[in-house]
Amino acid sequence: MNTVKYMLLLRLYARDNDYNGIQVVPSTEYLHIVNDGGRNYTVCLLERKCVCGRFQIDELPCPHAWAVLKSKFLMPEEYCSSYYKSSAIVMTYDVPVYPLPDKNDWNIPEHVAEMLYYHPNGKDLLEGQRRSTTKI
């Protein structure tokens, strides 16, 4: 097949696979080129990666991966991290959390209450500045 016919077929395929202005062109079974407003993004479904970075960072399909999944009639839920599934969210609240009592009711040992705590960044103070201390 010559180059002109191949380019024509790619344009026809891209036109027919236009998802909200995003065009999807498959390279292999798992690798796709996504044209979003003139910018090209490469999406790999096997590794769950997109060059925009959102797919691998959020562990949720980015708009480019979503367009690929729609074009292949795949379920997007299968490409989401298990942290976003309802069973994981329910397990988050499975452990009871008890609120702290009022600060006046705390039972703090004397040797701990007498300790002074300094600023955590540990930077040296400039001359004339006071070091703030906090007692528990």
PDB file of C-alpha atoms in Angstrom:
ATOM      1  CA  MET A   1       0.000   0.000   0.000  1.00  0.00           C
ATOM      2  CA  ASN A   2       1.467   3.336  -0.909  1.00  0.00           C
ATOM      3  CA  THR A   3       1.875   6.217   1.540  1.00  0.00           C
ATOM      4  CA  VAL A   4      -0.939   8.372   0.141  1.00  0.00           C
ATOM      5  CA  LYS A   5      -3.521   5.588   0.547  1.00  0.00           C
ATOM      6  CA  TYR A   6      -2.214   4.818   4.023  1.00  0.00           C
ATOM      7  CA  MET A   7      -2.501   8.465   5.119  1.00  0.00           C
ATOM      8  CA  LEU A   8      -6.012   8.652   3.646  1.00  0.00           C
ATOM      9  CA  LEU A   9      -7.049   5.528   5.584  1.00  0.00           C
ATOM     10  CA  LEU A  10      -5.602   6.988   8.791  1.00  0.00           C
ATOM     11  CA  ARG A  11      -7.568  10.219   8.307  1.00  0.00           C
ATOM     12  CA  LEU A  12     -10.777   8.294   7.644  1.00  0.00           C
ATOM     13  CA  TYR A  13     -10.198   6.115  10.689  1.00  0.00           C
ATOM     14  CA  ALA A  14      -9.472   9.154  12.855  1.00  0.00           C
ATOM     15  CA  ARG A  15     -12.588  10.948  11.598  1.00  0.00           C
ATOM     16  CA  ASP A  16     -14.783   7.948  12.361  1.00  0.00           C
ATOM     17  CA  ASN A  17     -13.242   7.548  15.798  1.00  0.00           C
ATOM     18  CA  ASP A  18     -13.666  11.109  17.045  1.00  0.00           C
ATOM     19  CA  TYR A  19     -14.591  11.185  20.760  1.00  0.00           C
ATOM     20  CA  ASN A  20     -15.457  14.713  21.945  1.00  0.00           C
ATOM     21  CA  GLY A  21     -12.828  16.246  19.693  1.00  0.00           C
ATOM     22  CA  ILE A  22     -10.268  13.577  20.616  1.00  0.00           C
ATOM     23  CA  GLN A  23      -9.152  11.311  17.778  1.00  0.00           C
ATOM     24  CA  VAL A  24      -7.810   7.823  18.517  1.00  0.00           C
ATOM     25  CA  VAL A  25      -5.460   5.974  16.171  1.00  0.00           C
ATOM     26  CA  PRO A  26      -4.220   2.532  17.279  1.00  0.00           C
ATOM     27  CA  SER A  27      -0.568   1.644  16.775  1.00  0.00           C
ATOM     28  CA  THR A  28      -0.686  -1.820  18.334  1.00  0.00           C
ATOM     29  CA  GLU A  29      -3.221  -3.670  20.453  1.00  0.00           C
ATOM     30  CA  TYR A  30      -2.232  -1.718  23.567  1.00  0.00           C
ATOM     31  CA  LEU A  31      -0.482   1.366  22.172  1.00  0.00           C
ATOM     32  CA  HIS A  32      -2.563   4.237  20.769  1.00  0.00           C
ATOM     33  CA  ILE A  33      -1.898   7.729  19.467  1.00  0.00           C
ATOM     34  CA  VAL A  34      -4.507  10.243  20.657  1.00  0.00           C
ATOM     35  CA  ASN A  35      -4.889  13.617  18.944  1.00  0.00           C
ATOM     36  CA  ASP A  36      -6.413  16.126  21.325  1.00  0.00           C
ATOM     37  CA  GLY A  37      -6.738  19.601  19.849  1.00  0.00           C
ATOM     38  CA  GLY A  38      -3.657  19.296  17.660  1.00  0.00           C
ATOM     39  CA  ARG A  39      -1.478  17.686  20.329  1.00  0.00           C
ATOM     40  CA  ASN A  40      -0.552  14.028  20.116  1.00  0.00           C
ATOM     41  CA  TYR A  41      -0.522  11.824  23.207  1.00  0.00           C
ATOM     42  CA  THR A  42       0.665   8.223  23.394  1.00  0.00           C
ATOM     43  CA  VAL A  43      -1.437   5.929  25.579  1.00  0.00           C
ATOM     44  CA  CYS A  44      -0.286   2.445  26.587  1.00  0.00           C
ATOM     45  CA  LEU A  45      -3.118   0.421  28.103  1.00  0.00           C
ATOM     46  CA  LEU A  46      -0.848  -2.481  29.044  1.00  0.00           C
ATOM     47  CA  GLU A  47       1.351  -0.310  31.281  1.00  0.00           C
ATOM     48  CA  ARG A  48      -1.487   2.111  32.124  1.00  0.00           C
ATOM     49  CA  LYS A  49       0.528   5.131  31.011  1.00  0.00           C
ATOM     50  CA  CYS A  50      -0.101   8.304  29.043  1.00  0.00           C
ATOM     51  CA  VAL A  51       2.492  10.906  28.128  1.00  0.00           C
ATOM     52  CA  CYS A  52       0.355  13.568  29.857  1.00  0.00           C
ATOM     53  CA  GLY A  53       1.237  11.785  33.130  1.00  0.00           C
ATOM     54  CA  ARG A  54      -2.220  11.809  34.693  1.00  0.00           C
ATOM     55  CA  PHE A  55      -3.020   8.144  33.979  1.00  0.00           C
ATOM     56  CA  GLN A  56      -0.020   6.834  35.946  1.00  0.00           C
ATOM     57  CA  ILE A  57      -0.053   9.474  38.713  1.00  0.00           C
ATOM     58  CA  ASP A  58      -3.772   9.464  39.542  1.00  0.00           C
ATOM     59  CA  GLU A  59      -4.151   5.772  38.668  1.00  0.00           C
ATOM     60  CA  LEU A  60      -7.361   6.779  36.917  1.00  0.00           C
ATOM     61  CA  PRO A  61      -7.820   6.968  33.138  1.00  0.00           C
ATOM     62  CA  CYS A  62      -7.040  10.467  31.859  1.00  0.00           C
ATOM     63  CA  PRO A  63      -9.238  11.905  29.063  1.00  0.00           C
ATOM     64  CA  HIS A  64      -6.859  10.439  26.453  1.00  0.00           C
ATOM     65  CA  ALA A  65      -6.983   6.953  27.985  1.00  0.00           C
ATOM     66  CA  TRP A  66     -10.747   7.321  28.388  1.00  0.00           C
ATOM     67  CA  ALA A  67     -11.110   7.990  24.657  1.00  0.00           C
ATOM     68  CA  VAL A  68      -9.016   4.895  23.901  1.00  0.00           C
ATOM     69  CA  LEU A  69     -11.115   2.775  26.247  1.00  0.00           C
ATOM     70  CA  LYS A  70     -14.330   4.052  24.645  1.00  0.00           C
ATOM     71  CA  SER A  71     -12.981   3.337  21.166  1.00  0.00           C
ATOM     72  CA  LYS A  72     -12.174  -0.256  22.133  1.00  0.00           C
ATOM     73  CA  PHE A  73     -15.437  -0.728  24.088  1.00  0.00           C
ATOM     74  CA  LEU A  74     -13.489  -1.550  27.265  1.00  0.00           C
ATOM     75  CA  MET A  75     -14.695  -0.967  30.810  1.00  0.00           C
ATOM     76  CA  PRO A  76     -12.885   2.024  32.366  1.00  0.00           C
ATOM     77  CA  GLU A  77     -13.405   0.548  35.861  1.00  0.00           C
ATOM     78  CA  GLU A  78     -10.867  -2.155  35.022  1.00  0.00           C
ATOM     79  CA  TYR A  79      -8.218   0.522  34.504  1.00  0.00           C
ATOM     80  CA  CYS A  80      -8.804   2.324  37.824  1.00  0.00           C
ATOM     81  CA  SER A  81      -6.747   1.686  40.932  1.00  0.00           C
ATOM     82  CA  SER A  82      -8.363  -0.491  43.571  1.00  0.00           C
ATOM     83  CA  TYR A  83      -8.139   2.505  45.931  1.00  0.00           C
ATOM     84  CA  TYR A  84     -11.040   4.116  44.046  1.00  0.00           C
ATOM     85  CA  LYS A  85     -13.336   1.105  44.198  1.00  0.00           C
ATOM     86  CA  SER A  86     -16.267   1.152  46.590  1.00  0.00           C
ATOM     87  CA  SER A  87     -14.951  -1.801  48.631  1.00  0.00           C
ATOM     88  CA  ALA A  88     -11.730   0.109  49.435  1.00  0.00           C
ATOM     89  CA  ILE A  89     -13.643   3.251  50.348  1.00  0.00           C
ATOM     90  CA  VAL A  90     -15.887   1.265  52.697  1.00  0.00           C
ATOM     91  CA  MET A  91     -12.822  -0.345  54.313  1.00  0.00           C
ATOM     92  CA  THR A  92     -11.425   3.143  55.001  1.00  0.00           C
ATOM     93  CA  TYR A  93     -14.231   3.765  57.473  1.00  0.00           C
ATOM     94  CA  ASP A  94     -14.216   0.228  58.886  1.00  0.00           C
ATOM     95  CA  VAL A  95     -11.883   1.132  61.780  1.00  0.00           C
ATOM     96  CA  PRO A  96     -13.508   3.276  64.465  1.00  0.00           C
ATOM     97  CA  VAL A  97     -11.910   6.662  65.151  1.00  0.00           C
ATOM     98  CA  TYR A  98     -12.412   8.126  68.582  1.00  0.00           C
ATOM     99  CA  PRO A  99     -12.145  11.895  69.103  1.00  0.00           C
ATOM    100  CA  LEU A 100      -9.631  13.259  71.597  1.00  0.00           C
ATOM    101  CA  PRO A 101     -10.992  14.539  74.875  1.00  0.00           C
ATOM    102  CA  ASP A 102     -10.735  18.213  75.775  1.00  0.00           C
ATOM    103  CA  LYS A 103      -7.137  19.438  76.199  1.00  0.00           C
ATOM    104  CA  ASN A 104      -7.816  20.209  79.866  1.00  0.00           C
ATOM    105  CA  ASP A 105      -8.678  16.539  80.483  1.00  0.00           C
ATOM    106  CA  TRP A 106      -5.397  15.183  79.055  1.00  0.00           C
ATOM    107  CA  ASN A 107      -3.228  13.199  81.450  1.00  0.00           C
ATOM    108  CA  ILE A 108       0.303  14.305  80.484  1.00  0.00           C
ATOM    109  CA  PRO A 109       3.239  13.041  82.569  1.00  0.00           C
ATOM    110  CA  GLU A 110       5.140  15.840  84.330  1.00  0.00           C
ATOM    111  CA  HIS A 111       8.489  15.120  82.663  1.00  0.00           C
ATOM    112  CA  VAL A 112       6.855  15.466  79.232  1.00  0.00           C
ATOM    113  CA  ALA A 113       4.943  18.628  80.124  1.00  0.00           C
ATOM    114  CA  GLU A 114       8.200  20.340  81.211  1.00  0.00           C
ATOM    115  CA  MET A 115       9.944  19.667  77.887  1.00  0.00           C
ATOM    116  CA  LEU A 116      10.439  22.594  75.527  1.00  0.00           C
ATOM    117  CA  TYR A 117       9.827  22.114  71.815  1.00  0.00           C
ATOM    118  CA  TYR A 118      11.534  24.279  69.203  1.00  0.00           C
ATOM    119  CA  HIS A 119      10.584  25.046  65.646  1.00  0.00           C
ATOM    120  CA  PRO A 120      10.881  21.837  63.561  1.00  0.00           C
ATOM    121  CA  ASN A 121      12.917  23.320  60.700  1.00  0.00           C
ATOM    122  CA  GLY A 122      15.825  23.943  63.093  1.00  0.00           C
ATOM    123  CA  LYS A 123      17.064  27.060  61.266  1.00  0.00           C
ATOM    124  CA  ASP A 124      19.396  29.325  63.170  1.00  0.00           C
ATOM    125  CA  LEU A 125      17.740  32.534  64.200  1.00  0.00           C
ATOM    126  CA  LEU A 126      19.094  35.888  63.161  1.00  0.00           C
ATOM    127  CA  GLU A 127      20.519  38.143  65.867  1.00  0.00           C
ATOM    128  CA  GLY A 128      17.757  39.871  67.760  1.00  0.00           C
ATOM    129  CA  GLN A 129      15.082  37.273  66.993  1.00  0.00           C
ATOM    130  CA  ARG A 130      13.525  35.360  69.856  1.00  0.00           C
ATOM    131  CA  ARG A 131      13.276  31.611  69.761  1.00  0.00           C
ATOM    132  CA  SER A 132       9.674  30.661  70.290  1.00  0.00           C
ATOM    133  CA  THR A 133       9.036  27.747  72.612  1.00  0.00           C
ATOM    134  CA  THR A 134       5.873  25.855  73.227  1.00  0.00           C
ATOM    135  CA  LYS A 135       4.944  23.893  76.331  1.00  0.00           C
ATOM    136  CA  ILE A 136       2.537  21.063  76.104  1.00  0.00           C
TER     137      ILE A 136
END
